[in-house]
Coordinates of C-alpha atoms and ligand atoms in Angstrom, one line a residue:
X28 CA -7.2 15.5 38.7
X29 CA -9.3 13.1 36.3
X30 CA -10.8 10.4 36.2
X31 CA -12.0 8.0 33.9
X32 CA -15.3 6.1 34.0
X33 CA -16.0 3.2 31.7
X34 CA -18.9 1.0 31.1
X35 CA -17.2 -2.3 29.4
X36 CA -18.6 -5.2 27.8
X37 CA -18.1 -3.8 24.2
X38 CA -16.3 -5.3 21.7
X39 CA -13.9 -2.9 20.0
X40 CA -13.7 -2.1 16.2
X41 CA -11.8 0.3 13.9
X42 CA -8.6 1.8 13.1
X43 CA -6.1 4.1 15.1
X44 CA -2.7 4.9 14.5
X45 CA 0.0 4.4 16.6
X46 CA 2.6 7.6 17.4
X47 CA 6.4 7.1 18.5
X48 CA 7.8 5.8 21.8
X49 CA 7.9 7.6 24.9
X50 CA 10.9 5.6 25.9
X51 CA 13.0 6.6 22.4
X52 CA 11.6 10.4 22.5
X53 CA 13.0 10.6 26.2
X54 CA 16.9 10.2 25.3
X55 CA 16.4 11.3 21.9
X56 CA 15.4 14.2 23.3
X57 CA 17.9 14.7 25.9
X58 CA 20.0 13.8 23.1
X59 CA 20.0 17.6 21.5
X60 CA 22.2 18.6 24.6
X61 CA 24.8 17.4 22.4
X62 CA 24.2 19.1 19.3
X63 CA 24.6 22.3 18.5
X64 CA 21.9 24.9 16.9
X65 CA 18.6 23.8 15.9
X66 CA 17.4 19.7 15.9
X67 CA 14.0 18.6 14.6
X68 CA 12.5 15.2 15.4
X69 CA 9.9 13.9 14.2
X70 CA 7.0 11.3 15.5
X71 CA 7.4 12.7 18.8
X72 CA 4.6 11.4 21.2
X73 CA 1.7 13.7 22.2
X74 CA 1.9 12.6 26.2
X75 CA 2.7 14.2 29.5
X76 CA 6.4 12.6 30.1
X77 CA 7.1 14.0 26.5
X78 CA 5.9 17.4 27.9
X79 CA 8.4 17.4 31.1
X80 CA 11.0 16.5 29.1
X81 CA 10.8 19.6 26.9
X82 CA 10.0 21.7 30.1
X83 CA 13.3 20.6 31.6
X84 CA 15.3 21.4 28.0
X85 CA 13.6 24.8 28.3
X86 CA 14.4 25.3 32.3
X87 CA 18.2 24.6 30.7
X88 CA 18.1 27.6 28.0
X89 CA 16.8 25.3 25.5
X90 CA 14.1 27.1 22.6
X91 CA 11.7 24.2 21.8
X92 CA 8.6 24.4 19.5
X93 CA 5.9 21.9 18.7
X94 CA 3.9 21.6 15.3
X95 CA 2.0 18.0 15.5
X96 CA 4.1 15.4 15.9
X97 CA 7.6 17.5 15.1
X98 CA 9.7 19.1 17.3
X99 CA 12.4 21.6 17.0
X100 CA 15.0 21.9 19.7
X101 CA 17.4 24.6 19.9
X102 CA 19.9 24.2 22.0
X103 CA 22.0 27.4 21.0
X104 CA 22.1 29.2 24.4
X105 CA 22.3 26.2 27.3
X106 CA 23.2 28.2 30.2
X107 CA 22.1 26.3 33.5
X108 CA 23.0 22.7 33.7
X109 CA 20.7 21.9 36.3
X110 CA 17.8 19.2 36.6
X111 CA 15.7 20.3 39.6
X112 CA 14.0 18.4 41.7
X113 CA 11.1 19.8 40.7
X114 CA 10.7 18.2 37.3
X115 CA 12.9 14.9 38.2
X116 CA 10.2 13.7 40.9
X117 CA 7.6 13.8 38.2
X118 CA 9.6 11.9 35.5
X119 CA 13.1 9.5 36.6
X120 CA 14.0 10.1 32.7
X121 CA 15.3 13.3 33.5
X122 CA 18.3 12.0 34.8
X123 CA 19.0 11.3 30.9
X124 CA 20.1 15.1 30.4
X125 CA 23.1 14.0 33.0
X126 CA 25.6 12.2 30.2
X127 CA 25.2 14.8 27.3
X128 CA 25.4 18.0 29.9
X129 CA 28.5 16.5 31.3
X130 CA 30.0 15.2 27.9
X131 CA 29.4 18.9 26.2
X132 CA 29.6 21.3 28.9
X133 CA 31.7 19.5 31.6
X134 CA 29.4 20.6 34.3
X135 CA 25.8 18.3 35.4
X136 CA 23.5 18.7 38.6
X137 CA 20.8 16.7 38.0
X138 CA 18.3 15.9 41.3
X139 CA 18.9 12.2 42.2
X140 CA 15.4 10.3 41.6
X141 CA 14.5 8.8 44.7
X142 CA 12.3 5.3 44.9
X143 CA 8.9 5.3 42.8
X144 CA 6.0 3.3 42.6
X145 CA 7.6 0.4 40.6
X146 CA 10.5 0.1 43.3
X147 CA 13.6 1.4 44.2
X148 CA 15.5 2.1 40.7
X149 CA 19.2 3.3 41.7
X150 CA 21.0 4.9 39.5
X151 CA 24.5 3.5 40.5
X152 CA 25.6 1.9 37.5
X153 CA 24.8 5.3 35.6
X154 CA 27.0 7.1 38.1
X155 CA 29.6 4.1 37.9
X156 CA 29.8 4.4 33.9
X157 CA 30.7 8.0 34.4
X158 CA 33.2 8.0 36.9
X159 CA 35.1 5.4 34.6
X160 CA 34.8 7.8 32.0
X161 CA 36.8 10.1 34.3
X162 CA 34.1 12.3 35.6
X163 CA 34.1 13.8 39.4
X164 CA 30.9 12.7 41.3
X165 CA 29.7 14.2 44.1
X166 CA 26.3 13.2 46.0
X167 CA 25.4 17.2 47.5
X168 CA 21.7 17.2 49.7
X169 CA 20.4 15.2 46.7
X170 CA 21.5 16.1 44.1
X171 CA 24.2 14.1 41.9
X172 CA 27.2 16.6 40.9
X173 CA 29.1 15.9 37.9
X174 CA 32.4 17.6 36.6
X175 CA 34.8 16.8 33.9
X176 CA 37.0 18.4 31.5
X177 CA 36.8 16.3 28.6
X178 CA 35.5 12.2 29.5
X179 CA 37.3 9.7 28.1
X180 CA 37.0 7.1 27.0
X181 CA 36.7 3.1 28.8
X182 CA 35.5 -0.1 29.2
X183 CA 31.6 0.0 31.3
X184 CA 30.4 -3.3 32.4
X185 CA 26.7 -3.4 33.7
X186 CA 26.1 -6.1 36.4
X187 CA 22.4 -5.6 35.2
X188 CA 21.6 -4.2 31.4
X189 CA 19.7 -0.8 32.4
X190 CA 18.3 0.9 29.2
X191 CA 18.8 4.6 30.4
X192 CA 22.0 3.7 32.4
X193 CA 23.1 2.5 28.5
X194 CA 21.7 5.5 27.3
X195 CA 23.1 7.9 29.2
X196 CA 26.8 6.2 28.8
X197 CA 26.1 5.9 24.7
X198 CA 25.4 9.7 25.3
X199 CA 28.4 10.9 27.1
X200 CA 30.6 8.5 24.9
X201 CA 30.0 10.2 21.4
X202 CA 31.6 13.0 22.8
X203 CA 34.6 11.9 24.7
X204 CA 38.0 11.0 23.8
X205 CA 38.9 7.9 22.8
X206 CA 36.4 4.5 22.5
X207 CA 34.2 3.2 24.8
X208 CA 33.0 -0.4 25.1
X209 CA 29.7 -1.1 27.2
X210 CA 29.7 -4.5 28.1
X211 CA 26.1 -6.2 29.1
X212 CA 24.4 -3.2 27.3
X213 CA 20.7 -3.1 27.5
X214 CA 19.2 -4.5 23.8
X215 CA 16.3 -2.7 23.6
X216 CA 15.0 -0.9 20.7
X217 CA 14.9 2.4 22.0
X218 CA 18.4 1.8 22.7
X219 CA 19.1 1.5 19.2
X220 CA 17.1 4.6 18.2
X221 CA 19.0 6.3 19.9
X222 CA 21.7 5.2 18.5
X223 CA 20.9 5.7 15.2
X224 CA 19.9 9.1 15.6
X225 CA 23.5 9.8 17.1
X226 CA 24.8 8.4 14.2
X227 CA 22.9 10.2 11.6
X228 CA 24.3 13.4 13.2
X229 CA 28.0 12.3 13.0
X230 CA 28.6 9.7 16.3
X231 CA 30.6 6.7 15.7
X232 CA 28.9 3.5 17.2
X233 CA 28.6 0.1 16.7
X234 CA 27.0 -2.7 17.8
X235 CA 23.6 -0.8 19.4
X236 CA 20.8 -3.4 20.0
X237 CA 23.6 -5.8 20.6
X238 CA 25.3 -6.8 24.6
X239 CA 28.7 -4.8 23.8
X240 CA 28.7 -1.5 22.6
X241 CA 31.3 0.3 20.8
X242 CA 31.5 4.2 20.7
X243 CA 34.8 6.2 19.1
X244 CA 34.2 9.7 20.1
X245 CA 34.3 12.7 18.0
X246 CA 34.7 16.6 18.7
X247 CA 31.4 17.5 17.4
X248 CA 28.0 16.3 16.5
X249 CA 25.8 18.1 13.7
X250 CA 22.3 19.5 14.5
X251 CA 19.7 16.6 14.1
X252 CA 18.0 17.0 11.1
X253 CA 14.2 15.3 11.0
X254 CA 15.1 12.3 12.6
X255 CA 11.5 9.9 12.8
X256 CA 11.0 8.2 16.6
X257 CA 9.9 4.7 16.1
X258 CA 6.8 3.6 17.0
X259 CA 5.7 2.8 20.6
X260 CA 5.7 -0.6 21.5
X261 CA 4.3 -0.9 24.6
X262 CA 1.1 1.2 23.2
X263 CA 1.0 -0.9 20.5
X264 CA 0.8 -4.3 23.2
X265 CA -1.3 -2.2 25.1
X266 CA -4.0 -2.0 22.1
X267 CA -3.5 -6.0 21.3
X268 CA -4.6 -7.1 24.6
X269 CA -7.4 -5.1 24.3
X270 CA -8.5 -6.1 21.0
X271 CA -8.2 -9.5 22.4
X272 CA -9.8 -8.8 26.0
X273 CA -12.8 -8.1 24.7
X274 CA -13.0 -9.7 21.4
X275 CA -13.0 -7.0 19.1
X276 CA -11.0 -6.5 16.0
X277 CA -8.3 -3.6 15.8
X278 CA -6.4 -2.2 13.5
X279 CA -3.4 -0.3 14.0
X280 CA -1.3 2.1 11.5
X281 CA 1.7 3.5 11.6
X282 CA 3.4 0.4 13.3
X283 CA 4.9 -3.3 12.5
X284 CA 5.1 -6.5 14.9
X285 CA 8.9 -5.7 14.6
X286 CA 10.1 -5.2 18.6
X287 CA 6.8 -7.2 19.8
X288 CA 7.9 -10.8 18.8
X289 CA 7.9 -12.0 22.7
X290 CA 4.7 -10.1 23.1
X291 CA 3.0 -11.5 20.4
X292 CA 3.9 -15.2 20.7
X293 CA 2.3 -15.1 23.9
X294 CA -0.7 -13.2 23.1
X295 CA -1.0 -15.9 19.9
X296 CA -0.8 -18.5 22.2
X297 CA -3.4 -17.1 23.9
X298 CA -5.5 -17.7 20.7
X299 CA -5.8 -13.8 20.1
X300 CA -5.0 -13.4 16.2
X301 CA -2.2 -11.0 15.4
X302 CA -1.5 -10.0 11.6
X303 CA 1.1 -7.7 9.4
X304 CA -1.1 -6.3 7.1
X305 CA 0.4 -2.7 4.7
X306 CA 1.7 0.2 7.2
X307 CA 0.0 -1.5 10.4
X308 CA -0.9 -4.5 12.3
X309 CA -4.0 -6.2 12.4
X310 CA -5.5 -8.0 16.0
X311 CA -8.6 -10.3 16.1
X312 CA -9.6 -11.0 19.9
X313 CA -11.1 -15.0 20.3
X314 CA -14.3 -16.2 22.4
X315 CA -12.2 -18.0 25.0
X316 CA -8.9 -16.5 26.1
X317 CA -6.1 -19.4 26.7
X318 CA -4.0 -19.1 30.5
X319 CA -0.2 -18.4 29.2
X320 CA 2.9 -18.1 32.0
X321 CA 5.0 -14.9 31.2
X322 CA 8.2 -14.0 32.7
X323 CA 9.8 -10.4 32.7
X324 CA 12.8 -10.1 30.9
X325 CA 15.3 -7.7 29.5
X326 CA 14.7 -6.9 25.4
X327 CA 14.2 -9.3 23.2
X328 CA 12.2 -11.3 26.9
X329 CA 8.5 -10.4 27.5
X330 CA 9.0 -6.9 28.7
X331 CA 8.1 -5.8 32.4
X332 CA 6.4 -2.8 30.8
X333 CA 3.6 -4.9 29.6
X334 CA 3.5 -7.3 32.4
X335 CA 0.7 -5.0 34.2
X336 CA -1.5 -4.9 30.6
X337 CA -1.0 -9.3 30.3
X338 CA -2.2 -9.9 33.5
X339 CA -5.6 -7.9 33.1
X340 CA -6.1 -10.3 30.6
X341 CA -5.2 -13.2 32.0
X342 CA -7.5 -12.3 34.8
X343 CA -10.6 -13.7 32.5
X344 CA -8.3 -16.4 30.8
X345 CA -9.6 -20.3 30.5
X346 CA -7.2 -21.6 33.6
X347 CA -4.0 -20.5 35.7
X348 CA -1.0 -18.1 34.6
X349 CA 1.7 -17.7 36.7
X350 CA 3.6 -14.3 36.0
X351 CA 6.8 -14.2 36.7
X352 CA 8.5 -10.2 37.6
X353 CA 12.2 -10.2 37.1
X354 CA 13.2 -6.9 36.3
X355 CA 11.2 -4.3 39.4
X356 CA 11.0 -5.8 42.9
X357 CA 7.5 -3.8 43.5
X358 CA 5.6 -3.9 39.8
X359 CA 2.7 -5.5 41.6
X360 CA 0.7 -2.5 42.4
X361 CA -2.2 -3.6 40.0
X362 CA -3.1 -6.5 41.7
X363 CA -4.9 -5.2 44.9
X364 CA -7.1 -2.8 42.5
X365 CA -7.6 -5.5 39.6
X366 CA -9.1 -7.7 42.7
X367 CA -11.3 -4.9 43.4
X368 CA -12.9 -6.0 40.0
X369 CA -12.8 -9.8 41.1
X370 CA -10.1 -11.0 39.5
X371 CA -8.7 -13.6 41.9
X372 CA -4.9 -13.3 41.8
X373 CA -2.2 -14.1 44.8
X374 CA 1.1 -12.7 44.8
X375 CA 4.5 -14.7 46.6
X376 CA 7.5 -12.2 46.3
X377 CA 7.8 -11.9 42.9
X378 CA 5.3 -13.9 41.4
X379 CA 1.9 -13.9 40.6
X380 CA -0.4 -16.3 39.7
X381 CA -4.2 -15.6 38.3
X382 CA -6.4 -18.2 38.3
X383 CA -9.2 -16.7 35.5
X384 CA -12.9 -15.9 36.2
X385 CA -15.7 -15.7 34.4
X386 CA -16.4 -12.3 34.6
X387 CA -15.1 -9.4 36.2
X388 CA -17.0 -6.5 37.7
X389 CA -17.1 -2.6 37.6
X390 CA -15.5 -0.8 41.0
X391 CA -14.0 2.1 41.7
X392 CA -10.1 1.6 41.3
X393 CA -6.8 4.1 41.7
X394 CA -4.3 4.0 38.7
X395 CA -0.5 3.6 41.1
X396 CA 1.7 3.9 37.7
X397 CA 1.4 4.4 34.1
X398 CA 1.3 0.3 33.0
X399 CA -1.0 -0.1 35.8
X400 CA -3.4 2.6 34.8
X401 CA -3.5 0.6 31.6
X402 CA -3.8 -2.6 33.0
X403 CA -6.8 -0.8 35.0
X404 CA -8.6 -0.1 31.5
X405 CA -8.2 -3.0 30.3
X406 CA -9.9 -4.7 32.9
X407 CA -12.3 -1.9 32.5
X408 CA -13.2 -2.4 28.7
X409 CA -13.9 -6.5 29.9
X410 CA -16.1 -5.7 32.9
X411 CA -19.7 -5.7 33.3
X412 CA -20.8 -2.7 34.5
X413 CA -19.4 0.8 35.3
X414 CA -15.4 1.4 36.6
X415 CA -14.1 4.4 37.6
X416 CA -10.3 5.0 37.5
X417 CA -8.8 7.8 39.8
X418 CA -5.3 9.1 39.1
X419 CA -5.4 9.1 35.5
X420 CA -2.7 11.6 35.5
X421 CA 0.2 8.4 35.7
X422 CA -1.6 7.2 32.4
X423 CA -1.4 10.6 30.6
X424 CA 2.4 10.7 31.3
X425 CA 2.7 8.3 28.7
X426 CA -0.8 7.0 26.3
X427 CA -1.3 9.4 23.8
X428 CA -5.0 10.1 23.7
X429 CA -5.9 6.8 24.9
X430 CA -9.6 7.5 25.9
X431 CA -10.1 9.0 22.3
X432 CA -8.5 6.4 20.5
X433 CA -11.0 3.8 22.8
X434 CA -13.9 6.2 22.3
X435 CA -13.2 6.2 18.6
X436 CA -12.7 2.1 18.5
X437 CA -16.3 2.5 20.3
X438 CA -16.0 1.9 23.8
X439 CA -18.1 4.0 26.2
X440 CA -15.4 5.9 28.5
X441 CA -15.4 9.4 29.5
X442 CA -12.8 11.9 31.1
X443 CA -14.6 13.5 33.8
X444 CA -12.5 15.9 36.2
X445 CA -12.6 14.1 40.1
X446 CA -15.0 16.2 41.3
X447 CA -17.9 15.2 39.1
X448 CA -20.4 12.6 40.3
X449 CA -21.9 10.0 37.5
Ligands
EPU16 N1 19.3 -0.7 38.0 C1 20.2 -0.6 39.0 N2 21.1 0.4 38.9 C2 21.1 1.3 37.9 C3 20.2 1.3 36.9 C4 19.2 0.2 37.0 O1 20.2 -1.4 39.9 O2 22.0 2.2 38.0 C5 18.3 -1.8 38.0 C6 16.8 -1.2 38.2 O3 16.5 -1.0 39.5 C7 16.0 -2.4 37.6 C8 16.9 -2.8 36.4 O4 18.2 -2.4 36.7 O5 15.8 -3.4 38.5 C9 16.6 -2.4 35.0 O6 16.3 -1.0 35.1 P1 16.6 0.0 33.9 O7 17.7 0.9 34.3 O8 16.8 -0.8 32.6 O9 15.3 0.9 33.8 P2 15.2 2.4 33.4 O10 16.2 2.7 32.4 O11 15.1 3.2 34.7 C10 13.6 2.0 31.4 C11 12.3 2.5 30.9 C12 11.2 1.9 31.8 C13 11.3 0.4 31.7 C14 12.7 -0.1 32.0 C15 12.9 -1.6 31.8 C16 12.7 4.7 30.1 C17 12.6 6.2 30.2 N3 12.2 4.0 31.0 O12 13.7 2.4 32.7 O13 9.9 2.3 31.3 O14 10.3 -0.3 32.5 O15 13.7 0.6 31.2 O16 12.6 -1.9 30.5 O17 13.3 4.2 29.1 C18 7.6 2.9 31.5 O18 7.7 3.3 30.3 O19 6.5 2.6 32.0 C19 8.8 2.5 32.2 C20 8.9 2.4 33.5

């Protein structure tokens, strides 16, 4: 396992470029189960999540081949239609492969993903869509089994908007007969990737990015043909706060503000200084960081995805922020190692509230998730002194690179395996 260690206080200058999203690869991926012969996407993410994905299309039957950021799936000779538990414990997105195996080959066992650090995560609603759609589901020593002969199609209201429960309906859809409405869709942008890519390939939807969702379905979807991820959002907020954590100037290509708007208007109120300048995105950090409340919400709301990375920096704000989780009951995980660090924060159900300190301090702290991990550097980069961070491996499964990109923006951070003693 590694770790990282990192000596902070160092403001951080230069330029890195930002790759696509995880969270858009992930279905667009999965996505291929519906097409026939060979698909090439490009943009795709160089991170472990990305990785387990492709492992999973492989365990199916799937030929997949990566040349930088492009990938070519071929998804000629599927013949096991199986998600193992193997590969779903390590990444919940598996369960995407669940619509388009059922939608194209009437047949889906796919390992039901138990509880995870962030909280319990169900997958009812996904399960609910599909038996609407006409699909037989059976729960068999933990694994969900799916059977259809052809869905069709119906009307899908969410109680709550889930992004892969929307995903994996939109996925099934395309391919079923008749239309399908989701109502109380999930909005957010990787929703509407994937959308678009379906479309570019022959589906027939409307109103992606939007509450209600409208899919006619079609008999057949052509291979996908060079279709460009967009650009990761929650990397790019990632980098913001620390360009403003430790007052540093960054510079980000490859990317726009466009999906950040609730991210940035806090982070500007917090007097960091965000700017479109050509192909990227320009942040300025500021002396003395201003407290800002932020609630989680679904897209276009502050998103719980960077709820972790906002409170490391409110940690050394001027005053109190209250932070507010809405969407995971258990996305608190942080908090007892960001203390560790003397941050002075107090949790009440689900709310937080940091009152800032001067400065924070260098400790050895344990990465729980992949936003936490992040939120864990970020602290790092601020501190005085040295931090280690065990259990890098959750920030791996979805950071491309990080520690280079910080390395090459000039903060002092290695990757050192557990073992070795600094
Ligand atoms: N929910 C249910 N039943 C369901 C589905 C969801 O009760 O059948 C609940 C969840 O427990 C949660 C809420 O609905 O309280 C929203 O969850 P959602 O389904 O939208 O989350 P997800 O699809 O499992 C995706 C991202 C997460 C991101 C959330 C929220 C992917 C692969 N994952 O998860 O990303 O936090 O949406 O935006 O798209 C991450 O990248 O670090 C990450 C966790």
């Amino acid at each position: 396992m590694d770790k990282f260690v990192i000596k902070g206080g160092i403001p951080l200058r230069g330029t890195i470029r930002i790759g696509g999203a995880k969270n858009a690869a992930l279905p667009i991926m999965a996505a291929c189960l519906l097409c026939s012969s060979k698909n090439t996407i490009l943009n795709i993410p160089d991170m472990k999540d990305v990785k387990t994905m492709q492992r999973l299309l492989e365990h199916m039957g799937a030929q997949t081949q990566k040349e930088g950021s492009s990938l070519t799936i071929d998804t000629t000779d599927i013949k096991n239609f199986i998600a193992p538990y193997e590969l779903v414990k390590t990444m919940r997105a598996s369960v995407l492969v669940l619509g388009p195996l059922l939608a194209r080959y009437g047949f889906a066992k796919v390992s039901l993903p138990g509880g995870c650090a962030i909280g319990a995560r169900p997958i009812n609603l996904h399960l609910m869509g599909l038996q609407k759609m006409g699909a037989d589901i059976q729960l068999e020593s933990g694994y969900v089994v799916a059977k259809a002969d052809r869905l069709k199609g119906a009307v899908i209201n969410f109680d709550i908007p889930t992004v892969t429960g929307t995903e994996n309906i939109m996925m099934s859809a395309v391919l079923a007969k008749g239309t399908t409405v989701i109502e109380n869709a999930a909005m957010e942008p990787e929703v509407e990737d994937l959308a678009r890519c379906l479309q570019s390939v022959g589906a027939k939807i409307n109103g992606a990015g939007q509450r209600l969702i409208e899919i006619e379905g079609v008999d057949y979807l052509k291979p996908i043909n060079m279709y460009e991820i967009i650009p990761d959002r929650i990397q790019i907020g990632t980098y913001m706060t620390i360009a403003g954590i430790t007052n540093g100037e960054i510079v980000m290509k490859g990317c726009s503000i466009k999906h950040l708007e609730a991210v940035v208007e806090k982070l500007t109120n917090t007097g960091i200084v965000v700017q479109s300048i050509q192909d990227g995105i320009k942040v300025k950090g500021c002396e003395e960081i201003r407290s800002q409340d932020i609630k989680t919400m679904p897209y276009p709301g502050f998103p719980t995805d960077m709820q972790a990375q906002f409170m490391a920096l409110m940690t050394v704000a001027n005053g109190t922020s209250v932070i507010k989780e809405n969407i995971f009951e258990n996305r608190f995980m942080h908090v007892a190692e960001l203390r560790r660090m003397g941050a002075d924060i107090s949790i009440d159900g689900s709310v937080a509230t940091v009152r800032g300190v001067k400065r924070l301090k260098g400790a050895p702290v344990m990465a729980t998730d992949l936003r936490a991990s992040a939120s864990l550097v970020i602290a790092a980069l601020k501190a005085e002194g040295q931090t280690t961070i065990y259990r890098i491996y959750h920030l791996d499964r979805g950071y491309e690179r990080m520690d280079e990109n910080l390395r090459l923006l000039g903060a002092d951070i290695q990757r050192l395996k557990d073992d070795v003693q600094v």
